[in-house]
Amino acid sequence: NAHNNSIISSTALSSQMGIFLDENSNYNNIINSEARENSQRGIFLRKSHNNQITNYHANDSTSPIRAQIGLYLQDSNKNVMTNITVIGKGEDGSGKSTGIMLVDSDNNNITNFFAKDNYKGIVIHSSQNTRIINSTSIDNIYLDYDIYTNNVNECNQTISNFAISNNKTIAIYSSTVTIENLNNNISK
């Protein structure tokens, strides 16, 4: 339960969780931070709301067993993420990494996100009203963007100025999705 704190210019290196905000850690700022070679998560917010993450960079895990996620939100609502970069290991990497994953997390905003060489770039599962603006997810192995939901209301997403790789699929498992200015003509 951490409230109204700032983590500024930090580097989380070679641990399980780089930065972990758990159980009602609300109204915090993570600014100019980096997570490298963590075995599970770069930044993990669980049941934490109204946080801001700005200028964050994550490199993929060294773990061959677990999937590493650069930025993971679980049951975390109304967070703002700006200038986020998550670089995986590509096809020669040792795991199935994901850039950003939101699970049961509503009303989050992602702006200026860049994911490359992950297994999946962005995964949104059972989360409503996510806004992804001015973002790029390219050269990810399986999918650049993946939404899967339990009901149609969870697929209400806004995606604007979002670039993906040539011939990659955006997987959406429901309806009521608004996609504007999609450019899937990015070359490697």
Coordinates of N, CA, C and O in Angstrom, one line a residue:
N1 N 0.8 -1.2 0.0 CA 0.0 0.0 0.0 C 0.9 1.3 0.0 O 1.1 1.8 1.0
A2 N 1.3 1.6 -1.2 CA 2.1 2.8 -1.3 C 1.3 3.9 -2.0 O 0.7 3.6 -3.1
H3 N 1.2 5.1 -1.5 CA 0.4 6.1 -2.1 C 1.3 7.4 -2.3 O 2.1 7.7 -1.4
N4 N 1.0 8.1 -3.4 CA 1.6 9.4 -3.7 C 3.2 9.4 -3.6 O 3.8 10.3 -3.0
N5 N 3.8 8.3 -4.1 CA 5.3 8.3 -4.2 C 5.8 8.4 -5.6 O 5.0 8.3 -6.5
S6 N 7.1 8.7 -5.7 CA 7.7 8.8 -7.0 C 8.9 7.9 -7.1 O 9.7 7.9 -6.1
I7 N 9.0 7.2 -8.1 CA 10.2 6.4 -8.4 C 10.8 7.1 -9.7 O 10.2 7.1 -10.7
I8 N 12.0 7.7 -9.5 CA 12.6 8.5 -10.6 C 14.0 8.0 -10.9 O 14.8 7.7 -10.0
S9 N 14.2 7.8 -12.2 CA 15.6 7.4 -12.7 C 16.1 6.2 -12.1 O 17.2 6.1 -11.6
S10 N 15.3 5.1 -12.0 CA 15.7 3.9 -11.4 C 16.0 2.8 -12.5 O 15.4 2.9 -13.6
T11 N 16.8 1.9 -12.2 CA 17.1 0.7 -13.0 C 16.9 -0.5 -12.2 O 17.5 -0.7 -11.1
A12 N 16.0 -1.4 -12.7 CA 15.8 -2.7 -12.0 C 16.4 -3.7 -12.9 O 16.1 -3.9 -14.0
L13 N 17.4 -4.4 -12.3 CA 18.2 -5.3 -13.1 C 18.3 -6.7 -12.5 O 18.5 -6.9 -11.3
S14 N 18.0 -7.7 -13.4 CA 18.2 -9.1 -13.1 C 17.5 -9.6 -11.8 O 18.1 -10.2 -10.9
S15 N 16.2 -9.3 -11.6 CA 15.5 -9.8 -10.5 C 14.2 -10.4 -11.0 O 14.0 -10.5 -12.3
Q16 N 13.3 -10.9 -10.2 CA 12.0 -11.4 -10.7 C 11.1 -10.3 -11.2 O 10.7 -10.4 -12.3
M17 N 10.9 -9.4 -10.3 CA 10.0 -8.2 -10.7 C 10.9 -7.0 -10.6 O 11.6 -6.7 -9.6
G18 N 10.9 -6.2 -11.7 CA 11.7 -4.9 -11.6 C 11.1 -4.0 -10.7 O 11.7 -3.6 -9.6
I19 N 9.8 -3.5 -10.9 CA 9.1 -2.6 -10.0 C 7.7 -3.2 -9.8 O 7.0 -3.5 -10.8
F20 N 7.3 -3.4 -8.6 CA 6.0 -4.1 -8.3 C 5.2 -3.2 -7.4 O 5.6 -2.9 -6.2
L21 N 4.1 -2.7 -7.9 CA 3.1 -2.0 -7.0 C 1.9 -2.9 -6.8 O 1.3 -3.3 -7.7
D22 N 1.7 -3.2 -5.5 CA 0.7 -4.2 -5.2 C -0.4 -3.7 -4.2 O -0.1 -2.9 -3.4
E23 N -1.6 -4.2 -4.4 CA -2.7 -4.0 -3.5 C -2.9 -2.6 -3.0 O -2.4 -2.1 -2.0
N24 N -3.6 -1.8 -3.9 CA -3.9 -0.4 -3.6 C -2.7 0.5 -3.4 O -2.7 1.4 -2.6
S25 N -1.7 0.3 -4.3 CA -0.6 1.3 -4.4 C -1.1 2.3 -5.4 O -0.9 2.0 -6.6
N26 N -1.7 3.3 -5.0 CA -2.3 4.3 -5.9 C -1.6 5.6 -5.9 O -0.9 6.0 -5.0
Y27 N -1.9 6.4 -7.0 CA -1.4 7.7 -7.2 C 0.2 7.8 -7.1 O 0.7 8.8 -6.5
N28 N 0.9 6.9 -7.7 CA 2.3 6.9 -7.7 C 2.8 7.3 -9.1 O 2.1 7.2 -10.1
N29 N 4.1 7.8 -9.2 CA 4.7 8.1 -10.4 C 6.0 7.3 -10.6 O 6.8 7.3 -9.7
I30 N 6.1 6.7 -11.8 CA 7.3 6.0 -12.1 C 7.9 6.8 -13.3 O 7.2 6.8 -14.4
I31 N 9.0 7.4 -13.2 CA 9.5 8.3 -14.2 C 11.0 8.0 -14.6 O 11.8 7.7 -13.7
N32 N 11.3 8.0 -15.9 CA 12.6 7.8 -16.4 C 13.3 6.5 -15.8 O 14.4 6.5 -15.2
S33 N 12.5 5.4 -15.9 CA 13.0 4.2 -15.3 C 13.2 3.1 -16.3 O 12.7 3.1 -17.4
E34 N 14.0 2.1 -15.9 CA 14.4 1.0 -16.9 C 14.4 -0.3 -16.1 O 14.7 -0.4 -15.0
A35 N 13.9 -1.4 -16.8 CA 14.0 -2.7 -16.3 C 14.7 -3.6 -17.3 O 14.3 -3.6 -18.5
R36 N 15.7 -4.3 -16.9 CA 16.5 -5.1 -17.8 C 16.7 -6.5 -17.2 O 17.0 -6.7 -16.0
E37 N 16.5 -7.5 -18.1 CA 16.8 -8.9 -17.8 C 16.1 -9.4 -16.5 O 16.7 -10.1 -15.7
N38 N 14.9 -9.0 -16.2 CA 14.1 -9.5 -15.1 C 13.4 -10.8 -15.5 O 13.0 -10.9 -16.7
S39 N 13.3 -11.7 -14.7 CA 12.8 -13.1 -15.1 C 11.3 -13.1 -15.3 O 10.8 -14.0 -16.0
Q40 N 10.5 -12.2 -14.7 CA 9.1 -12.3 -14.9 C 8.4 -11.0 -15.4 O 7.7 -11.0 -16.4
R41 N 8.6 -9.9 -14.7 CA 8.0 -8.6 -15.1 C 9.0 -7.5 -15.0 O 9.8 -7.4 -14.0
G42 N 8.9 -6.5 -15.9 CA 9.6 -5.3 -15.8 C 8.9 -4.4 -14.7 O 9.5 -4.1 -13.7
I43 N 7.7 -3.9 -15.0 CA 6.9 -3.2 -14.1 C 5.6 -4.0 -14.0 O 5.0 -4.4 -15.0
F44 N 5.1 -4.3 -12.7 CA 3.9 -5.0 -12.5 C 3.1 -4.2 -11.5 O 3.5 -3.9 -10.4
L45 N 1.9 -3.9 -12.0 CA 0.8 -3.2 -11.1 C -0.3 -4.2 -10.9 O -0.9 -4.7 -11.9
R46 N -0.5 -4.5 -9.6 CA -1.7 -5.4 -9.3 C -2.6 -4.7 -8.3 O -2.1 -4.3 -7.3
K47 N -3.8 -4.6 -8.7 CA -4.8 -3.9 -7.9 C -4.3 -2.5 -7.5 O -4.5 -2.1 -6.3
S48 N -3.7 -1.8 -8.4 CA -3.2 -0.5 -8.1 C -3.7 0.5 -9.2 O -3.7 0.2 -10.4
H49 N -4.2 1.6 -8.8 CA -4.9 2.5 -9.6 C -4.4 3.9 -9.6 O -3.7 4.4 -8.7
N50 N -4.7 4.7 -10.7 CA -4.3 6.1 -10.9 C -2.8 6.3 -10.8 O -2.4 7.3 -10.2
N51 N -2.0 5.5 -11.3 CA -0.6 5.6 -11.3 C -0.2 6.2 -12.7 O -0.9 6.0 -13.7
Q52 N 1.0 6.8 -12.8 CA 1.5 7.3 -14.0 C 2.9 6.7 -14.2 O 3.8 6.8 -13.3
I53 N 3.1 6.2 -15.4 CA 4.4 5.6 -15.8 C 4.9 6.4 -17.0 O 4.2 6.4 -18.0
T54 N 6.0 7.1 -16.9 CA 6.5 8.0 -18.0 C 8.0 7.7 -18.3 O 8.8 7.5 -17.3
N55 N 8.3 7.6 -19.6 CA 9.7 7.3 -20.0 C 10.2 6.1 -19.4 O 11.2 6.1 -18.6
Y56 N 9.6 5.0 -19.8 CA 10.0 3.6 -19.2 C 10.6 2.8 -20.4 O 10.0 2.7 -21.5
H57 N 11.7 2.1 -20.1 CA 12.3 1.2 -21.1 C 12.5 -0.2 -20.5 O 13.0 -0.3 -19.4
A58 N 12.1 -1.2 -21.2 CA 12.4 -2.6 -20.7 C 13.0 -3.4 -21.8 O 12.6 -3.3 -23.0
N59 N 14.0 -4.2 -21.4 CA 14.6 -5.3 -22.3 C 14.1 -6.6 -21.8 O 13.8 -6.8 -20.6
D60 N 14.1 -7.6 -22.7 CA 13.6 -8.9 -22.4 C 14.3 -9.7 -21.4 O 15.5 -9.4 -21.1
S61 N 13.7 -10.7 -20.9 CA 14.2 -11.5 -19.8 C 15.3 -12.4 -20.3 O 15.5 -12.7 -21.5
T62 N 16.1 -12.9 -19.3 CA 17.1 -13.9 -19.6 C 16.5 -15.3 -19.3 O 17.2 -16.3 -19.5
S63 N 15.3 -15.4 -18.8 CA 14.8 -16.6 -18.4 C 14.2 -17.5 -19.5 O 13.4 -17.0 -20.3
P64 N 14.7 -18.7 -19.7 CA 14.1 -19.6 -20.7 C 12.8 -20.2 -20.4 O 12.2 -20.8 -21.2
I65 N 12.4 -20.1 -19.1 CA 11.2 -20.9 -18.6 C 10.0 -20.0 -18.6 O 8.9 -20.4 -19.2
R66 N 10.0 -18.9 -18.0 CA 8.8 -18.0 -17.9 C 8.7 -17.0 -18.9 O 9.7 -16.5 -19.4
A67 N 7.5 -16.6 -19.2 CA 7.3 -15.5 -20.2 C 7.5 -14.2 -19.4 O 7.0 -14.0 -18.3
Q68 N 8.3 -13.3 -20.0 CA 8.6 -12.0 -19.4 C 7.7 -11.0 -20.0 O 7.4 -11.0 -21.2
I69 N 7.2 -10.1 -19.2 CA 6.3 -9.1 -19.7 C 6.9 -7.7 -19.3 O 7.2 -7.5 -18.1
G70 N 7.1 -6.8 -20.2 CA 7.7 -5.6 -20.0 C 6.9 -4.7 -19.0 O 7.4 -4.2 -18.1
L71 N 5.6 -4.6 -19.2 CA 4.7 -3.8 -18.4 C 3.4 -4.6 -18.3 O 2.7 -4.9 -19.2
Y72 N 3.1 -5.0 -17.0 CA 1.9 -5.8 -16.8 C 1.0 -5.2 -15.8 O 1.4 -4.8 -14.7
L73 N -0.3 -5.0 -16.2 CA -1.3 -4.5 -15.3 C -2.4 -5.6 -15.0 O -2.9 -6.1 -16.0
Q74 N -2.6 -5.9 -13.8 CA -3.6 -6.9 -13.4 C -4.6 -6.2 -12.4 O -4.1 -5.7 -11.4
D75 N -5.9 -6.2 -12.7 CA -6.9 -5.5 -11.9 C -6.5 -4.1 -11.5 O -6.6 -3.7 -10.3
S76 N -5.9 -3.4 -12.4 CA -5.4 -2.0 -12.2 C -6.1 -1.1 -13.1 O -5.9 -1.2 -14.4
N77 N -6.8 -0.1 -12.6 CA -7.6 0.8 -13.4 C -7.1 2.3 -13.4 O -6.4 2.7 -12.5
K78 N -7.4 3.0 -14.5 CA -7.2 4.4 -14.6 C -5.7 4.8 -14.4 O -5.3 5.8 -13.8
N79 N -4.8 4.0 -15.1 CA -3.4 4.3 -15.1 C -3.0 5.0 -16.4 O -3.7 4.8 -17.4
V80 N -2.0 5.8 -16.4 CA -1.6 6.5 -17.6 C -0.1 6.1 -17.9 O 0.7 6.3 -17.0
M81 N 0.1 5.6 -19.1 CA 1.5 5.2 -19.5 C 1.9 5.9 -20.7 O 1.2 5.9 -21.7
T82 N 3.0 6.7 -20.6 CA 3.5 7.5 -21.7 C 5.0 7.3 -22.0 O 5.7 7.1 -21.1
N83 N 5.3 7.2 -23.3 CA 6.7 7.0 -23.7 C 7.3 5.7 -23.1 O 8.2 5.7 -22.3
I84 N 6.7 4.6 -23.5 CA 7.0 3.2 -23.1 C 7.7 2.5 -24.2 O 7.1 2.4 -25.3
T85 N 8.9 1.9 -24.0 CA 9.6 1.1 -25.0 C 9.9 -0.3 -24.4 O 10.4 -0.4 -23.3
V86 N 9.4 -1.3 -25.1 CA 9.7 -2.7 -24.7 C 10.3 -3.5 -25.9 O 9.7 -3.7 -26.9
I87 N 11.6 -3.9 -25.7 CA 12.3 -4.6 -26.8 C 12.5 -6.0 -26.3 O 13.1 -6.2 -25.3
G88 N 12.1 -7.0 -27.1 CA 12.3 -8.4 -26.8 C 13.6 -8.9 -27.4 O 14.4 -8.2 -27.8
K89 N 13.7 -10.2 -27.5 CA 14.8 -10.9 -28.1 C 14.6 -11.4 -29.5 O 15.5 -11.9 -30.1
G90 N 13.4 -11.2 -30.0 CA 13.2 -11.7 -31.4 C 13.1 -13.2 -31.4 O 13.0 -13.9 -30.4
E91 N 13.2 -13.8 -32.6 CA 13.0 -15.2 -32.8 C 14.1 -16.0 -32.2 O 14.0 -17.2 -32.0
D92 N 15.3 -15.4 -32.0 CA 16.4 -16.1 -31.4 C 16.4 -16.1 -29.9 O 17.2 -16.6 -29.3
G93 N 15.4 -15.4 -29.4 CA 15.3 -15.2 -27.9 C 14.9 -16.5 -27.2 O 14.5 -17.5 -27.8
S94 N 15.0 -16.5 -25.9 CA 14.8 -17.7 -25.1 C 13.4 -17.8 -24.5 O 13.1 -18.8 -23.8
G95 N 12.5 -16.9 -24.8 CA 11.2 -17.0 -24.1 C 10.1 -16.4 -25.0 O 10.4 -15.9 -26.1
K96 N 8.9 -16.4 -24.5 CA 7.8 -15.7 -25.2 C 7.4 -14.5 -24.5 O 6.5 -14.5 -23.6
S97 N 8.1 -13.4 -24.8 CA 7.9 -12.1 -24.1 C 6.7 -11.4 -24.7 O 6.3 -11.6 -25.8
T98 N 6.2 -10.5 -23.9 CA 5.1 -9.6 -24.2 C 5.5 -8.2 -23.9 O 6.0 -7.9 -22.8
G99 N 5.2 -7.2 -24.7 CA 5.5 -5.8 -24.5 C 4.6 -5.3 -23.3 O 5.2 -5.0 -22.2
I100 N 3.3 -5.1 -23.5 CA 2.4 -4.7 -22.5 C 1.3 -5.7 -22.4 O 0.7 -6.1 -23.5
M101 N 0.9 -6.1 -21.2 CA -0.3 -6.9 -21.0 C -1.2 -6.3 -20.0 O -0.7 -5.9 -18.9
L102 N -2.5 -6.1 -20.3 CA -3.5 -5.6 -19.4 C -4.5 -6.7 -19.2 O -5.1 -7.3 -20.2
V103 N -4.7 -7.1 -17.9 CA -5.7 -8.2 -17.6 C -6.6 -7.6 -16.6 O -6.2 -7.1 -15.5
D104 N -7.9 -7.7 -16.9 CA -9.0 -7.2 -16.0 C -8.6 -5.7 -15.5 O -8.8 -5.4 -14.3
S105 N -8.2 -4.9 -16.4 CA -7.8 -3.5 -16.0 C -8.5 -2.6 -17.0 O -8.3 -2.6 -18.2
D106 N -9.3 -1.7 -16.4 CA -10.2 -0.8 -17.2 C -9.7 0.6 -17.2 O -9.0 1.1 -16.2
N107 N -10.1 1.4 -18.2 CA -9.9 2.8 -18.3 C -8.4 3.2 -18.2 O -8.1 4.2 -17.5
N108 N -7.5 2.5 -18.9 CA -6.1 2.9 -18.9 C -5.8 3.5 -20.2 O -6.4 3.3 -21.3
N109 N -4.8 4.4 -20.2 CA -4.3 5.2 -21.4 C -2.9 4.9 -21.7 O -2.0 5.0 -20.8
I110 N -2.6 4.5 -22.9 CA -1.2 4.2 -23.4 C -0.9 5.1 -24.5 O -1.6 5.1 -25.5
T111 N 0.1 6.0 -24.4 CA 0.5 6.9 -25.4 C 2.0 6.8 -25.7 O 2.8 6.7 -24.8
N112 N 2.3 6.8 -27.0 CA 3.7 6.7 -27.4 C 4.4 5.4 -26.9 O 5.4 5.5 -26.3
F113 N 3.7 4.3 -27.2 CA 4.3 3.0 -26.8 C 5.0 2.4 -28.0 O 4.5 2.5 -29.2
F114 N 6.1 1.7 -27.8 CA 6.9 1.1 -28.9 C 7.3 -0.3 -28.4 O 7.9 -0.5 -27.4
A115 N 6.8 -1.4 -29.2 CA 7.2 -2.7 -28.9 C 7.8 -3.4 -30.1 O 7.3 -3.2 -31.2
K116 N 8.9 -4.1 -29.9 CA 9.6 -4.7 -31.0 C 10.2 -6.0 -30.6 O 10.8 -6.1 -29.4
D117 N 10.2 -7.0 -31.4 CA 10.9 -8.3 -31.2 C 10.4 -9.0 -29.9 O 11.2 -9.8 -29.3
N118 N 9.2 -8.9 -29.6 CA 8.6 -9.7 -28.5 C 7.8 -10.8 -29.2 O 7.7 -10.9 -30.4
Y119 N 7.3 -11.7 -28.4 CA 6.4 -12.7 -28.9 C 5.0 -12.1 -29.3 O 4.5 -12.3 -30.4
K120 N 4.5 -11.2 -28.4 CA 3.3 -10.4 -28.6 C 3.7 -9.0 -28.2 O 4.3 -8.8 -27.2
G121 N 3.2 -8.0 -29.0 CA 3.5 -6.6 -28.7 C 2.6 -6.1 -27.6 O 3.0 -5.7 -26.5
I122 N 1.2 -6.1 -27.8 CA 0.3 -5.7 -26.8 C -0.8 -6.7 -26.7 O -1.3 -7.2 -27.7
V123 N -1.1 -7.1 -25.4 CA -2.2 -8.0 -25.1 C -3.2 -7.3 -24.2 O -2.8 -6.8 -23.1
I124 N -4.4 -7.3 -24.5 CA -5.5 -6.8 -23.7 C -6.5 -7.9 -23.4 O -7.1 -8.4 -24.4
H125 N -6.6 -8.3 -22.2 CA -7.5 -9.4 -21.8 C -8.6 -8.9 -20.8 O -8.2 -8.4 -19.7
S126 N -9.8 -9.0 -21.2 CA -10.9 -8.7 -20.3 C -10.8 -7.3 -19.6 O -10.9 -7.1 -18.4
S127 N -10.4 -6.3 -20.5 CA -10.2 -5.0 -20.0 C -11.0 -4.0 -20.8 O -11.0 -4.1 -22.1
Q128 N -11.7 -3.1 -20.2 CA -12.6 -2.2 -20.9 C -11.9 -0.8 -21.1 O -11.2 -0.4 -20.2
N129 N -12.3 -0.1 -22.1 CA -12.0 1.3 -22.3 C -10.5 1.6 -22.3 O -10.1 2.6 -21.7
T130 N -9.7 0.8 -22.9 CA -8.3 1.1 -23.1 C -8.1 2.0 -24.2 O -8.7 1.8 -25.3
R131 N -7.3 3.0 -24.1 CA -6.9 3.9 -25.2 C -5.5 3.8 -25.5 O -4.6 3.9 -24.6
I132 N -5.2 3.5 -26.8 CA -3.8 3.3 -27.3 C -3.6 4.4 -28.4 O -4.3 4.3 -29.4
I133 N -2.8 5.4 -28.1 CA -2.6 6.5 -29.0 C -1.1 6.6 -29.5 O -0.2 6.5 -28.6
N134 N -0.9 6.9 -30.7 CA 0.4 7.2 -31.3 C 1.4 6.1 -30.9 O 2.5 6.4 -30.3
S135 N 1.1 4.9 -31.2 CA 2.0 3.8 -30.7 C 2.3 2.9 -31.9 O 1.7 2.9 -33.0
T136 N 3.4 2.1 -31.7 CA 3.9 1.2 -32.7 C 4.2 -0.2 -32.1 O 4.9 -0.2 -31.0
S137 N 3.8 -1.2 -32.8 CA 4.1 -2.6 -32.3 C 4.5 -3.3 -33.6 O 3.7 -3.7 -34.4
I138 N 5.9 -3.5 -33.8 CA 6.4 -4.1 -35.0 C 7.3 -5.3 -34.7 O 7.9 -5.4 -33.7
D139 N 7.4 -6.1 -35.7 CA 8.4 -7.3 -35.8 C 8.3 -8.2 -34.5 O 9.2 -8.8 -34.1
N140 N 7.1 -8.2 -34.0 CA 6.8 -9.2 -32.9 C 6.5 -10.6 -33.6 O 6.0 -10.6 -34.7
I141 N 6.9 -11.6 -32.9 CA 6.9 -12.9 -33.5 C 5.5 -13.4 -33.9 O 5.3 -13.9 -35.0
Y142 N 4.6 -13.4 -32.9 CA 3.3 -14.0 -33.1 C 2.3 -12.9 -33.5 O 1.7 -13.0 -34.5
L143 N 2.0 -12.0 -32.6 CA 1.1 -10.9 -32.9 C 1.6 -9.6 -32.4 O 2.3 -9.5 -31.4
D144 N 1.2 -8.5 -33.2 CA 1.6 -7.2 -32.7 C 0.5 -6.7 -31.7 O 0.9 -5.9 -30.9
Y145 N -0.7 -7.1 -31.9 CA -1.8 -6.6 -31.1 C -2.8 -7.7 -30.9 O -3.3 -8.3 -31.9
D146 N -3.2 -8.0 -29.7 CA -4.1 -9.1 -29.4 C -5.1 -8.7 -28.3 O -4.7 -8.3 -27.2
I147 N -6.4 -8.7 -28.6 CA -7.5 -8.4 -27.6 C -8.3 -9.7 -27.5 O -8.7 -10.3 -28.5
Y148 N -8.5 -10.2 -26.3 CA -9.4 -11.3 -26.1 C -10.2 -11.0 -24.8 O -9.7 -10.4 -23.9
T149 N -11.5 -11.3 -24.9 CA -12.5 -10.9 -23.9 C -13.4 -12.0 -23.5 O -13.5 -13.0 -24.2
N150 N -14.1 -11.8 -22.4 CA -15.1 -12.7 -22.0 C -16.5 -12.3 -22.4 O -17.4 -13.1 -22.4
N151 N -16.7 -11.0 -22.7 CA -17.9 -10.5 -23.2 C -17.7 -9.3 -24.0 O -16.7 -8.7 -24.0
V152 N -18.7 -8.9 -24.8 CA -18.6 -7.9 -25.8 C -18.3 -6.5 -25.1 O -17.6 -5.7 -25.7
N153 N -18.7 -6.2 -23.9 CA -18.4 -5.0 -23.3 C -16.9 -4.7 -23.0 O -16.5 -3.6 -22.9
E154 N -16.2 -5.8 -22.9 CA -14.8 -5.7 -22.6 C -13.9 -5.4 -23.8 O -12.7 -5.2 -23.7
C155 N -14.6 -5.3 -25.0 CA -13.8 -5.1 -26.2 C -14.0 -3.6 -26.7 O -13.8 -3.3 -27.8
N156 N -14.4 -2.7 -25.8 CA -14.6 -1.3 -26.1 C -13.3 -0.6 -26.0 O -12.9 -0.2 -24.9
Q157 N -12.5 -0.6 -27.0 CA -11.2 0.0 -27.0 C -11.1 1.1 -28.0 O -11.8 1.1 -29.0
T158 N -10.2 2.1 -27.8 CA -9.9 3.1 -28.8 C -8.4 3.0 -29.2 O -7.5 3.0 -28.3
I159 N -8.2 2.9 -30.4 CA -6.8 2.7 -31.0 C -6.7 3.8 -32.1 O -7.4 3.8 -33.0
S160 N -5.7 4.7 -31.9 CA -5.6 5.8 -32.9 C -4.1 6.0 -33.2 O -3.2 6.0 -32.3
N161 N -3.8 6.1 -34.5 CA -2.4 6.2 -35.0 C -1.5 5.1 -34.4 O -0.5 5.3 -33.7
F162 N -1.9 3.9 -34.8 CA -1.2 2.7 -34.3 C -0.6 2.0 -35.5 O -1.3 1.6 -36.4
A163 N 0.7 1.8 -35.5 CA 1.4 1.1 -36.6 C 1.8 -0.3 -36.2 O 2.2 -0.5 -35.1
I164 N 1.6 -1.2 -37.1 CA 2.0 -2.6 -36.9 C 2.8 -3.1 -38.1 O 2.9 -2.4 -39.1
S165 N 3.4 -4.3 -38.1 CA 4.2 -4.8 -39.1 C 3.4 -5.1 -40.4 O 2.2 -5.4 -40.3
N166 N 4.1 -5.2 -41.5 CA 3.5 -5.7 -42.7 C 2.9 -7.0 -42.5 O 3.5 -7.9 -42.0
N167 N 1.7 -7.2 -43.0 CA 1.0 -8.5 -43.1 C 0.8 -9.1 -41.7 O 0.6 -10.3 -41.6
K168 N 0.9 -8.4 -40.6 CA 0.6 -8.9 -39.3 C -0.9 -8.8 -39.0 O -1.6 -7.9 -39.5
T169 N -1.4 -9.6 -38.2 CA -2.8 -9.7 -37.8 C -3.0 -8.9 -36.5 O -2.2 -9.0 -35.6
I170 N -4.1 -8.2 -36.5 CA -4.6 -7.7 -35.2 C -5.7 -8.6 -34.8 O -6.7 -8.8 -35.5
A171 N -5.5 -9.3 -33.7 CA -6.5 -10.3 -33.3 C -7.4 -9.7 -32.3 O -7.0 -9.2 -31.3
I172 N -8.7 -9.7 -32.7 CA -9.8 -9.1 -31.8 C -10.9 -10.1 -31.7 O -11.4 -10.6 -32.7
Y173 N -11.2 -10.5 -30.5 CA -12.1 -11.6 -30.2 C -13.5 -11.0 -29.7 O -13.9 -11.4 -28.7
S174 N -14.0 -10.0 -30.3 CA -15.3 -9.5 -30.0 C -15.7 -8.4 -31.0 O -15.1 -8.3 -32.1
S175 N -16.5 -7.4 -30.6 CA -16.9 -6.3 -31.5 C -16.8 -5.0 -30.7 O -16.2 -5.0 -29.6
T176 N -17.3 -3.9 -31.2 CA -17.3 -2.6 -30.7 C -15.9 -2.0 -30.5 O -15.6 -1.4 -29.5
V177 N -15.0 -2.3 -31.4 CA -13.7 -1.7 -31.3 C -13.6 -0.6 -32.3 O -14.0 -0.7 -33.5
T178 N -13.0 0.5 -31.9 CA -12.8 1.6 -32.9 C -11.3 1.7 -33.2 O -10.5 1.8 -32.3
I179 N -11.0 1.6 -34.5 CA -9.6 1.7 -34.9 C -9.5 2.8 -36.0 O -10.2 2.8 -36.9
E180 N -8.7 3.8 -35.7 CA -8.5 4.9 -36.6 C -7.1 5.0 -37.0 O -6.2 4.8 -36.2
N181 N -6.9 5.4 -38.3 CA -5.5 5.7 -38.8 C -4.5 4.6 -38.6 O -3.4 4.8 -38.2
L182 N -5.0 3.3 -38.9 CA -4.1 2.2 -38.8 C -3.1 2.1 -39.9 O -3.5 2.2 -41.1
N183 N -1.9 1.9 -39.7 CA -0.9 1.8 -40.7 C -0.2 0.5 -40.5 O 0.6 0.3 -39.6
N184 N -0.5 -0.5 -41.3 CA 0.2 -1.8 -41.2 C 1.2 -2.0 -42.3 O 1.5 -3.1 -42.8
N185 N 1.8 -0.9 -42.8 CA 2.7 -0.9 -43.9 C 4.2 -0.5 -43.4 O 4.9 0.1 -44.1
I186 N 4.5 -0.9 -42.2 CA 5.8 -0.6 -41.6 C 6.8 -1.7 -42.1 O 6.5 -2.9 -42.1
S187 N 7.9 -1.3 -42.6 CA 9.0 -2.2 -43.0 C 10.0 -2.4 -41.9 O 10.1 -1.6 -41.1
K188 N 10.7 -3.5 -42.0 CA 11.6 -3.9 -40.9 C 12.8 -3.0 -41.0 O 13.3 -2.4 -41.8

